[in-house]
Coordinates of C-alpha atoms in Angstrom, one line a residue:
M1 CA 22.2 24.3 -10.4
L2 CA 18.5 24.0 -10.9
K3 CA 17.6 24.5 -14.5
L4 CA 14.5 26.6 -15.0
A5 CA 12.2 27.2 -18.0
S6 CA 11.6 30.8 -19.1
V7 CA 8.2 32.3 -20.0
T8 CA 7.2 35.8 -21.2
R9 CA 4.8 36.5 -18.4
R10 CA 3.5 34.3 -15.6
F11 CA 1.9 36.4 -12.9
P12 CA 0.0 39.6 -13.0
A13 CA 1.9 42.7 -11.9
S14 CA -0.6 43.1 -9.0
T15 CA 0.6 39.8 -7.6
I16 CA 4.2 41.0 -7.6
A17 CA 3.3 44.3 -6.1
V18 CA 1.4 42.8 -3.2
A19 CA 4.4 40.5 -2.5
H20 CA 6.7 43.5 -2.4
R21 CA 4.4 45.5 -0.1
A22 CA 4.4 42.5 2.3
G23 CA 8.2 42.5 2.3
V24 CA 8.4 39.1 0.7
S25 CA 11.3 38.4 -1.6
I26 CA 10.0 37.6 -5.1
V27 CA 11.1 34.3 -6.6
W28 CA 8.6 34.0 -9.4
G29 CA 8.1 36.8 -11.9
R30 CA 8.0 37.5 -15.6
D31 CA 11.3 35.6 -16.3
Y32 CA 10.9 32.7 -14.0
S33 CA 8.5 29.8 -14.0
K34 CA 8.1 26.4 -12.6
I35 CA 6.3 25.2 -15.7
Y36 CA 8.3 23.2 -18.2
P37 CA 7.4 22.6 -21.8
S38 CA 7.6 18.8 -21.6
A39 CA 8.3 15.8 -19.4
A40 CA 11.4 15.2 -21.4
K41 CA 12.7 18.7 -20.6
A42 CA 11.8 18.3 -16.9
V43 CA 13.9 15.1 -16.4
E44 CA 16.8 15.7 -18.8
D45 CA 19.2 16.7 -16.1
I46 CA 18.6 13.7 -13.8
P47 CA 22.0 12.0 -13.3
S48 CA 22.6 8.3 -13.2
G49 CA 22.8 6.9 -9.7
S50 CA 20.0 9.1 -8.4
T51 CA 17.4 8.1 -5.8
I52 CA 13.9 8.9 -7.2
L53 CA 10.6 8.8 -5.4
F54 CA 7.8 7.7 -7.7
G55 CA 4.3 8.6 -6.6
G56 CA 1.3 6.4 -7.1
F57 CA -0.2 3.1 -5.8
G58 CA -0.4 0.2 -8.3
L59 CA -1.2 2.0 -11.5
C60 CA -3.4 4.6 -9.8
G61 CA -1.9 8.1 -9.7
I62 CA 1.4 7.3 -11.3
P63 CA 3.3 10.0 -13.3
E64 CA 3.0 8.2 -16.7
D65 CA 4.6 10.9 -18.8
L66 CA 7.5 11.5 -16.5
I67 CA 8.2 7.7 -16.2
G68 CA 8.1 7.5 -20.0
A69 CA 10.5 10.4 -20.3
V70 CA 13.0 8.7 -18.0
A71 CA 12.5 5.4 -20.0
N72 CA 13.4 7.3 -23.2
R73 CA 16.7 8.4 -21.7
P74 CA 18.6 5.2 -21.1
Q75 CA 21.6 7.2 -19.9
I76 CA 19.6 7.8 -16.7
N77 CA 20.4 4.5 -15.1
N78 CA 21.7 2.8 -12.0
L79 CA 18.7 4.3 -10.2
T80 CA 17.3 3.6 -6.7
A81 CA 13.5 3.8 -7.2
V82 CA 11.4 4.3 -4.1
S83 CA 7.8 3.3 -4.8
N84 CA 5.1 1.2 -3.1
N85 CA 5.3 -1.2 -5.9
A86 CA 6.5 -1.3 -9.5
G87 CA 3.4 -1.3 -11.6
I88 CA 2.9 -4.3 -13.8
D89 CA 4.9 -5.9 -16.6
G90 CA 5.8 -3.1 -19.0
V91 CA 3.5 -0.5 -17.4
G92 CA 4.4 2.2 -14.9
L93 CA 7.8 1.4 -13.3
G94 CA 7.6 -1.9 -15.2
K95 CA 9.0 0.2 -18.2
L96 CA 12.1 1.0 -16.2
L97 CA 12.6 -2.6 -15.1
N98 CA 12.4 -3.7 -18.7
T99 CA 15.0 -1.1 -19.8
R100 CA 17.2 -2.1 -16.8
Q101 CA 17.5 1.5 -15.6
I102 CA 16.7 0.5 -12.0
K103 CA 19.4 -0.9 -9.8
R104 CA 17.4 -1.1 -6.5
M105 CA 13.7 -1.0 -5.7
V106 CA 12.6 0.2 -2.3
S107 CA 9.0 -1.1 -2.0
S108 CA 6.4 -2.8 0.1
Y109 CA 4.8 -5.0 -2.5
V110 CA 5.9 -6.9 -5.6
G111 CA 2.4 -8.0 -6.4
E112 CA 1.6 -9.4 -9.8
N113 CA 4.7 -7.9 -11.6
K114 CA 6.3 -11.1 -12.8
E115 CA 9.4 -9.3 -14.3
F116 CA 9.9 -7.6 -10.9
A117 CA 9.9 -10.9 -9.1
R118 CA 12.0 -12.7 -11.7
Q119 CA 14.8 -10.0 -11.7
Y120 CA 14.8 -10.1 -7.9
L121 CA 14.9 -13.9 -7.5
C122 CA 17.5 -14.2 -10.3
G123 CA 19.9 -11.7 -8.7
E124 CA 19.4 -9.0 -11.4
L125 CA 17.7 -6.5 -9.2
E126 CA 18.2 -5.3 -5.6
V127 CA 14.9 -5.1 -3.7
E128 CA 14.5 -3.7 -0.2
L129 CA 11.1 -4.7 1.1
I130 CA 9.6 -2.4 3.8
P131 CA 6.2 -2.6 5.4
Q132 CA 3.8 -0.2 3.5
G133 CA 3.0 2.0 6.5
T134 CA 6.6 2.2 7.5
L135 CA 7.6 3.1 4.0
A136 CA 5.0 5.9 4.0
E137 CA 6.2 7.2 7.3
K138 CA 9.9 7.0 6.3
I139 CA 9.0 9.3 3.4
R140 CA 6.8 11.6 5.5
A141 CA 9.5 11.9 8.1
G142 CA 12.1 12.6 5.4
G143 CA 10.0 15.4 4.1
A144 CA 9.5 16.8 7.6
G145 CA 13.3 16.8 8.4
I146 CA 13.0 14.0 10.9
P147 CA 16.0 11.5 10.6
A148 CA 14.4 8.5 12.3
F149 CA 11.5 7.2 14.4
Y150 CA 10.3 4.1 16.3
T151 CA 7.4 1.9 15.3
A152 CA 6.0 -1.5 16.5
T153 CA 5.6 -2.6 13.0
G154 CA 8.0 -5.5 12.2
F155 CA 9.1 -6.2 15.7
G156 CA 10.0 -9.9 16.1
T157 CA 10.1 -10.4 12.4
A158 CA 12.8 -10.3 9.7
I159 CA 12.4 -6.5 9.7
Q160 CA 13.8 -6.4 13.2
H161 CA 16.3 -9.3 12.9
G162 CA 17.5 -8.5 9.4
G163 CA 18.8 -11.1 6.9
T164 CA 16.1 -10.8 4.3
P165 CA 17.9 -10.9 0.9
I166 CA 18.1 -7.6 -0.8
K167 CA 20.2 -9.1 -3.6
H168 CA 20.5 -12.8 -4.6
T169 CA 23.4 -14.4 -6.4
S170 CA 22.6 -16.1 -9.7
D171 CA 22.3 -19.4 -7.9
G172 CA 19.9 -18.1 -5.3
A173 CA 22.2 -17.4 -2.4
T174 CA 22.1 -14.1 -0.5
E175 CA 24.6 -11.6 -1.7
I176 CA 23.3 -8.5 0.1
A177 CA 21.1 -8.9 3.2
A178 CA 18.9 -6.4 5.1
A179 CA 20.5 -5.0 8.2
P180 CA 18.9 -5.6 11.7
R181 CA 17.0 -2.7 13.3
E182 CA 17.8 -1.1 16.6
V183 CA 15.1 -1.9 19.3
R184 CA 13.9 0.2 22.2
T185 CA 11.1 -0.2 24.7
F186 CA 8.6 2.5 25.4
N187 CA 5.8 2.1 28.0
G188 CA 6.4 -1.6 28.2
R189 CA 6.2 -2.2 24.4
D190 CA 9.0 -3.0 22.0
Y191 CA 9.7 -0.9 18.9
V192 CA 12.2 -0.9 16.0
M193 CA 13.9 2.2 14.8
E194 CA 13.5 3.2 11.2
T195 CA 15.5 5.9 9.4
S196 CA 13.7 8.3 7.0
I197 CA 13.9 8.5 3.2
T198 CA 14.4 11.4 1.0
G199 CA 15.0 11.5 -2.8
D200 CA 17.2 13.4 -5.1
Y201 CA 14.1 13.7 -7.2
A202 CA 10.4 13.0 -6.6
L203 CA 8.2 12.4 -9.7
I204 CA 4.6 13.1 -8.7
K205 CA 1.2 12.9 -10.4
A206 CA -1.4 15.6 -9.5
W207 CA -4.9 16.1 -10.8
K208 CA -4.6 19.9 -10.7
A209 CA -1.7 22.3 -10.1
D210 CA -1.5 26.1 -10.2
E211 CA 1.5 28.0 -11.5
L212 CA 3.0 28.3 -8.0
G213 CA 2.9 24.5 -7.7
N214 CA 0.0 24.2 -5.3
L215 CA -1.4 20.7 -5.8
V216 CA -4.7 18.9 -5.7
F217 CA -5.0 15.1 -6.0
K218 CA -8.1 13.2 -7.1
A219 CA -9.7 10.5 -5.0
S220 CA -7.4 7.6 -4.1
A221 CA -4.7 9.0 -6.5
N222 CA -3.5 11.0 -3.4
N223 CA -1.8 7.8 -1.9
F224 CA 2.0 8.1 -1.9
N225 CA 2.0 11.3 -4.1
A226 CA 1.4 13.6 -1.1
P227 CA 4.3 12.5 1.2
M228 CA 6.7 12.0 -1.7
A229 CA 6.0 15.5 -2.9
T230 CA 7.6 16.8 0.3
A231 CA 10.5 14.5 0.4
G232 CA 12.3 15.2 -2.9
K233 CA 15.2 17.6 -3.1
I234 CA 13.7 18.4 -6.5
T235 CA 10.0 17.6 -6.9
I236 CA 8.7 17.3 -10.5
V237 CA 4.9 17.3 -10.9
E238 CA 2.9 16.0 -13.8
A239 CA -0.5 17.6 -13.6
E240 CA -3.6 16.8 -15.6
E241 CA -4.5 20.5 -15.5
I242 CA -2.5 23.6 -14.8
V243 CA -4.5 26.6 -13.7
P244 CA -3.7 30.3 -12.9
V245 CA -2.8 31.3 -9.4
G246 CA -6.0 31.9 -7.4
E247 CA -8.2 29.3 -9.2
I248 CA -7.6 26.7 -6.5
S249 CA -9.2 27.7 -3.2
P250 CA -6.6 27.7 -0.3
G251 CA -8.7 25.1 1.6
E252 CA -8.6 22.7 -1.3
I253 CA -4.8 22.5 -1.6
H254 CA -3.3 19.2 -0.6
I255 CA 0.4 20.1 -1.1
P256 CA 1.5 23.8 -1.0
G257 CA 3.8 25.0 -3.8
I258 CA 6.8 25.5 -1.5
H259 CA 7.5 21.8 -2.1
V260 CA 7.3 21.8 -5.9
H261 CA 10.1 22.8 -8.2
R262 CA 8.9 21.8 -11.7
I263 CA 5.5 21.3 -13.3
V264 CA 4.6 19.7 -16.6
K265 CA 1.2 19.4 -18.2
G266 CA 0.3 15.8 -18.8
S267 CA -0.6 14.7 -22.3
T268 CA -2.9 11.8 -23.1
Y269 CA -3.3 9.3 -20.2
D270 CA -3.7 5.5 -20.5
K271 CA -4.8 5.2 -16.9
R272 CA -4.7 1.5 -17.0
I273 CA -6.8 -0.3 -14.3
E274 CA -4.9 -3.2 -12.7
K275 CA -8.0 -5.1 -11.6
L276 CA -11.2 -3.9 -13.2
T277 CA -13.9 -5.2 -10.7
V278 CA -17.5 -4.5 -11.3
R279 CA -20.9 -5.7 -10.1
S280 CA -24.1 -6.2 -12.1
E281 CA -27.5 -5.1 -11.1
D282 CA -28.6 -8.7 -10.6
E283 CA -25.4 -10.0 -9.0
S284 CA -25.7 -13.3 -7.2
Q285 CA -23.5 -15.8 -5.6
A286 CA -23.5 -17.8 -8.8
D287 CA -21.5 -15.0 -10.4
L288 CA -18.4 -15.9 -8.3
P289 CA -15.7 -18.3 -9.6
P290 CA -16.2 -21.9 -8.5
A291 CA -13.1 -21.8 -6.3
M292 CA -14.5 -18.8 -4.4
Q293 CA -18.0 -20.4 -4.1
K294 CA -16.3 -23.2 -2.0
R295 CA -15.0 -20.5 0.4
I296 CA -18.4 -18.8 0.9
K297 CA -18.8 -20.5 4.3
I298 CA -15.6 -18.8 5.5
I299 CA -16.7 -15.5 4.1
R300 CA -20.1 -15.7 5.6
R301 CA -18.7 -16.6 9.0
A302 CA -16.2 -13.8 8.8
A303 CA -19.0 -11.3 8.2
R304 CA -20.4 -12.1 11.6
E305 CA -17.3 -10.4 13.1
F306 CA -18.8 -7.0 12.0
K307 CA -20.6 -5.0 14.7
D308 CA -22.6 -1.8 14.1
G309 CA -20.5 1.3 14.0
M310 CA -17.2 -0.5 13.5
Y311 CA -14.2 0.8 11.6
A312 CA -12.6 -2.1 9.8
N313 CA -9.9 -3.0 7.2
L314 CA -10.4 -6.0 4.9
G315 CA -7.5 -7.7 3.2
I316 CA -7.2 -8.7 -0.4
G317 CA -9.3 -11.5 -1.8
M318 CA -11.5 -13.5 0.6
P319 CA -11.6 -11.0 3.4
M320 CA -12.8 -8.2 1.1
L321 CA -15.7 -10.3 0.0
A322 CA -16.9 -10.5 3.6
S323 CA -18.3 -7.0 3.1
N324 CA -21.0 -8.5 0.8
Y325 CA -22.5 -10.3 3.8
I326 CA -22.8 -7.5 6.4
E327 CA -26.1 -7.9 8.2
P328 CA -28.8 -5.4 6.9
G329 CA -29.0 -2.4 9.2
T330 CA -25.4 -2.8 10.4
I331 CA -23.1 0.1 9.5
V332 CA -19.5 -0.7 9.1
H333 CA -16.9 1.9 8.0
L334 CA -14.4 0.2 5.7
Q335 CA -10.9 1.6 5.4
S336 CA -8.4 1.0 2.7
E337 CA -4.6 1.4 3.3
N338 CA -4.1 3.5 0.1
G339 CA -6.2 6.3 1.6
I340 CA -10.0 5.7 1.7
L341 CA -12.4 5.7 4.6
G342 CA -16.0 4.7 3.7
L343 CA -15.5 2.1 1.0
G344 CA -18.6 1.3 -1.0
P345 CA -19.4 -1.7 -3.1
F346 CA -17.7 -2.5 -6.4
P347 CA -18.9 -0.2 -9.1
L348 CA -21.3 -0.8 -11.9
Q349 CA -19.5 -0.6 -15.3
S350 CA -20.8 2.9 -15.8
Q351 CA -19.3 4.0 -12.4
V352 CA -15.7 2.8 -13.0
D353 CA -13.1 5.5 -12.1
P354 CA -9.4 4.6 -12.6
D355 CA -8.6 7.1 -9.8
L356 CA -10.7 5.2 -7.3
I357 CA -9.3 1.8 -6.3
N358 CA -8.8 -0.1 -3.1
A359 CA -5.6 -1.6 -1.6
G360 CA -6.1 -4.7 -3.8
K361 CA -6.0 -2.5 -6.9
E362 CA -9.7 -3.2 -7.5
T363 CA -12.1 -0.5 -8.7
V364 CA -14.4 0.6 -5.9
T365 CA -16.9 3.2 -4.9
I366 CA -17.2 5.5 -1.9
L367 CA -20.2 6.0 0.3
P368 CA -21.7 9.3 1.4
G369 CA -19.6 10.6 4.3
G370 CA -16.5 8.9 3.0
S371 CA -13.1 10.6 2.6
F372 CA -9.8 10.4 0.8
F373 CA -6.3 11.0 2.2
S374 CA -2.7 10.2 1.8
S375 CA -1.0 6.9 2.5
D376 CA 0.9 8.3 5.5
T377 CA -2.3 9.5 7.1
S378 CA -4.0 6.2 6.4
F379 CA -1.3 4.3 8.3
A380 CA -1.3 6.8 11.1
M381 CA -4.9 5.7 11.6
I382 CA -3.9 2.0 11.5
R383 CA -0.9 2.3 13.9
S384 CA -2.8 4.3 16.5
S385 CA -5.5 1.5 16.6
R386 CA -8.3 3.7 15.2
L387 CA -9.6 0.5 13.5
D388 CA -11.6 -1.9 15.5
L389 CA -11.1 -4.9 13.3
T390 CA -8.8 -6.1 10.5
I391 CA -9.5 -9.3 8.6
L392 CA -6.7 -10.7 6.4
G393 CA -5.5 -13.9 4.8
G394 CA -2.7 -16.2 6.0
M395 CA -0.3 -18.8 4.7
E396 CA 0.4 -20.1 8.3
V397 CA -0.7 -19.3 11.8
S398 CA 1.0 -20.6 14.9
Q399 CA -0.7 -21.8 18.1
T400 CA 0.4 -18.6 19.8
G401 CA -1.0 -16.3 17.1
D402 CA 2.1 -15.7 15.0
L403 CA 1.2 -15.0 11.4
A404 CA 3.1 -15.6 8.1
N405 CA 1.5 -14.4 4.9
W406 CA 4.0 -12.5 2.7
I407 CA 6.9 -14.6 1.3
I408 CA 8.0 -18.1 0.5
P409 CA 11.8 -17.7 0.4
G410 CA 13.3 -18.4 -3.0
K411 CA 10.0 -19.2 -4.6
M412 CA 7.3 -16.6 -4.1
V413 CA 7.7 -13.0 -3.0
K414 CA 4.6 -10.8 -2.9
G415 CA 5.9 -8.4 -0.2
M416 CA 4.2 -7.6 3.1
G417 CA 2.3 -4.6 1.8
G418 CA 0.3 -3.2 4.7
A419 CA -0.2 -6.4 6.6
M420 CA 2.7 -5.9 9.1
D421 CA 1.3 -2.5 10.1
L422 CA -2.3 -3.8 10.4
V423 CA -1.3 -6.6 12.8
S424 CA 1.0 -4.5 14.9
A425 CA -1.8 -2.1 16.0
A426 CA -2.1 -2.8 19.7
N427 CA -5.9 -2.5 20.2
T428 CA -7.2 -3.7 16.8
K429 CA -8.8 -7.2 16.7
V430 CA -7.0 -9.3 14.1
V431 CA -9.0 -12.1 12.4
V432 CA -7.3 -14.4 9.8
T433 CA -9.4 -16.2 7.2
M434 CA -7.9 -19.1 5.3
D435 CA -8.2 -22.7 4.1
H436 CA -7.5 -25.1 7.0
N437 CA -5.0 -27.0 4.9
D438 CA -2.9 -26.2 1.8
K439 CA -3.4 -27.8 -1.6
S440 CA -1.4 -30.8 -0.6
G441 CA -3.4 -31.3 2.5
H442 CA -0.7 -30.1 4.9
P443 CA -1.9 -28.1 8.0
K444 CA -1.6 -24.3 7.9
I445 CA -2.2 -24.0 11.6
L446 CA 1.0 -25.1 13.3
E447 CA 3.0 -25.2 16.6
K448 CA 5.4 -22.8 15.0
C449 CA 5.3 -21.0 11.7
T450 CA 7.9 -22.2 9.2
L451 CA 7.7 -19.2 6.9
P452 CA 9.0 -15.6 7.7
L453 CA 6.7 -13.9 10.1
T454 CA 4.3 -11.0 9.4
G455 CA 3.6 -10.5 13.1
V456 CA 4.3 -12.1 16.5
A457 CA 1.4 -13.1 18.8
C458 CA -0.8 -10.8 16.8
V459 CA -3.8 -13.0 15.7
N460 CA -6.9 -13.1 17.9
R461 CA -9.1 -15.4 15.8
I462 CA -8.7 -17.9 13.0
I463 CA -11.7 -18.7 10.7
T464 CA -11.2 -21.7 8.3
D465 CA -13.4 -23.9 6.2
K466 CA -13.4 -26.4 9.2
C467 CA -13.6 -24.3 12.4
V468 CA -13.1 -21.2 14.4
F469 CA -10.2 -20.9 16.8
D470 CA -9.5 -18.2 19.3
V471 CA -5.9 -17.5 20.3
V472 CA -5.8 -17.3 24.1
P473 CA -2.8 -15.4 25.3
G474 CA -0.4 -17.6 27.4
K475 CA -2.4 -20.7 26.6
G476 CA -2.8 -21.4 22.9
L477 CA -5.7 -22.3 20.7
L478 CA -9.3 -22.7 21.9
L479 CA -11.7 -24.4 19.4
R480 CA -14.8 -22.2 19.5
E481 CA -17.0 -23.3 16.6
L482 CA -17.3 -26.0 13.9
A483 CA -18.3 -25.8 10.3
T484 CA -21.4 -27.9 9.3
G485 CA -20.5 -31.5 9.0
V486 CA -17.1 -31.2 10.7
S487 CA -16.2 -33.0 14.0
V488 CA -13.7 -32.2 16.7
E489 CA -11.7 -35.2 15.5
D490 CA -11.7 -33.9 11.9
V491 CA -10.2 -30.7 13.2
R492 CA -7.6 -32.6 15.3
S493 CA -6.5 -34.7 12.3
S494 CA -6.0 -31.7 10.1
T495 CA -4.4 -29.3 12.5
G496 CA -0.6 -29.2 13.1
C497 CA -0.8 -28.4 16.9
G498 CA -2.8 -29.2 20.0
F499 CA -5.7 -27.1 21.2
D500 CA -8.4 -26.9 23.8
V501 CA -12.1 -27.4 23.1
A502 CA -14.7 -25.0 24.4
T503 CA -17.4 -26.7 26.4
D504 CA -20.1 -25.2 24.2
V505 CA -18.5 -25.9 20.8
A506 CA -21.0 -26.6 18.1
E507 CA -21.6 -26.4 14.4
T508 CA -22.5 -22.8 13.7
Y509 CA -21.8 -22.1 10.0

């Protein structure tokens, strides 16, 4: 039975009268309210063993008070937590990892949470890693009453084949492995079947809520909050501001109140920023770290991939910096997986907004004409090839264009994030930027990838500190360009597979 708070008076009599005249049965009235006095009261009946959807992306838009309230009730344990990631050590869901209240994480990204990675690799935590776009769609589908769907994301990878460890033994062996996916072919292309996700509870953060539960999110804090709000059997919302009914214009509402069961007013917010990234008025190349200065040639060359009017997505790190070298007069619309179109430059210190971050958890700005939206909408754009170009990093690329960039089994687990979705878009050009060799001098371009794949035959172009390769379907690699001071023989000696050489190959960057 849903436990509800009681208030003296919540809605004007005229509101109730109008509802009666319209023949609508009244649920809210003088003795019924969705508003709870505290986060502690709102979560007190959550039983152990529940599946909880936690809104947010990184630390942006997380329900801080609700998470804290769960952490303060250690009897709420053995949880399955569904969240894109788990915050950072001791912050966000990191609190619940520290208190050992989570049995299983269902996520796309481990990121920089060392305790998350440690518990997983040591067999103390079950982790089901799912591509970010697939995770968003599984939640959206669950909220829409759709039991399953097909997607090209993950076909040919461990997502399709199964076997990725969900739980390790203490000595590193696999105790629980991910199951393989069903495969079907539509219009000549292969897809994997994914089942939807719903939660016993959804803990959501909103910028503004009215007393009926209509919600508005701020900037990129929309992210996973919107789809998760619809997929919880009981959705509990932590709002920065609660306003009377009618103060939010109907056209401004992101989530209608029909999905919301409980509302609490947030208290003081820490709003930690995971990666505070700012620019100065006189920023120059000298401001970059020395290691990044060595990669400027890759970044500058990657920027030549931009064409006027393009829609593009840039990966974390080196690819994102390519936006600094877009040719003057060239307009490129940058998209971020967490729900932004029209990314601007990094902010000045005075412009920093913790509710405005990119997919790399860095503070950003938005350009005039830009827009914000939810994570499921973002990946709908990606899967449907609305993007012309994606540039991302790689650990390994094969001669046939296979990409590996998300895990080193038993050693390093970052998670695939949105990469699998980005490279599975049929008509989006995929460019990989990376060092030609690893720190030990071993080739990263190989006959066959040795690491688990992100995508199969998905890479169109490779840009390294030595050269540019094109992947020619059915043939392999074609050496297109050389970096200054690099010869064809230099490339041959540092590449782990054969390749053809274009007749007009030359030093171009």
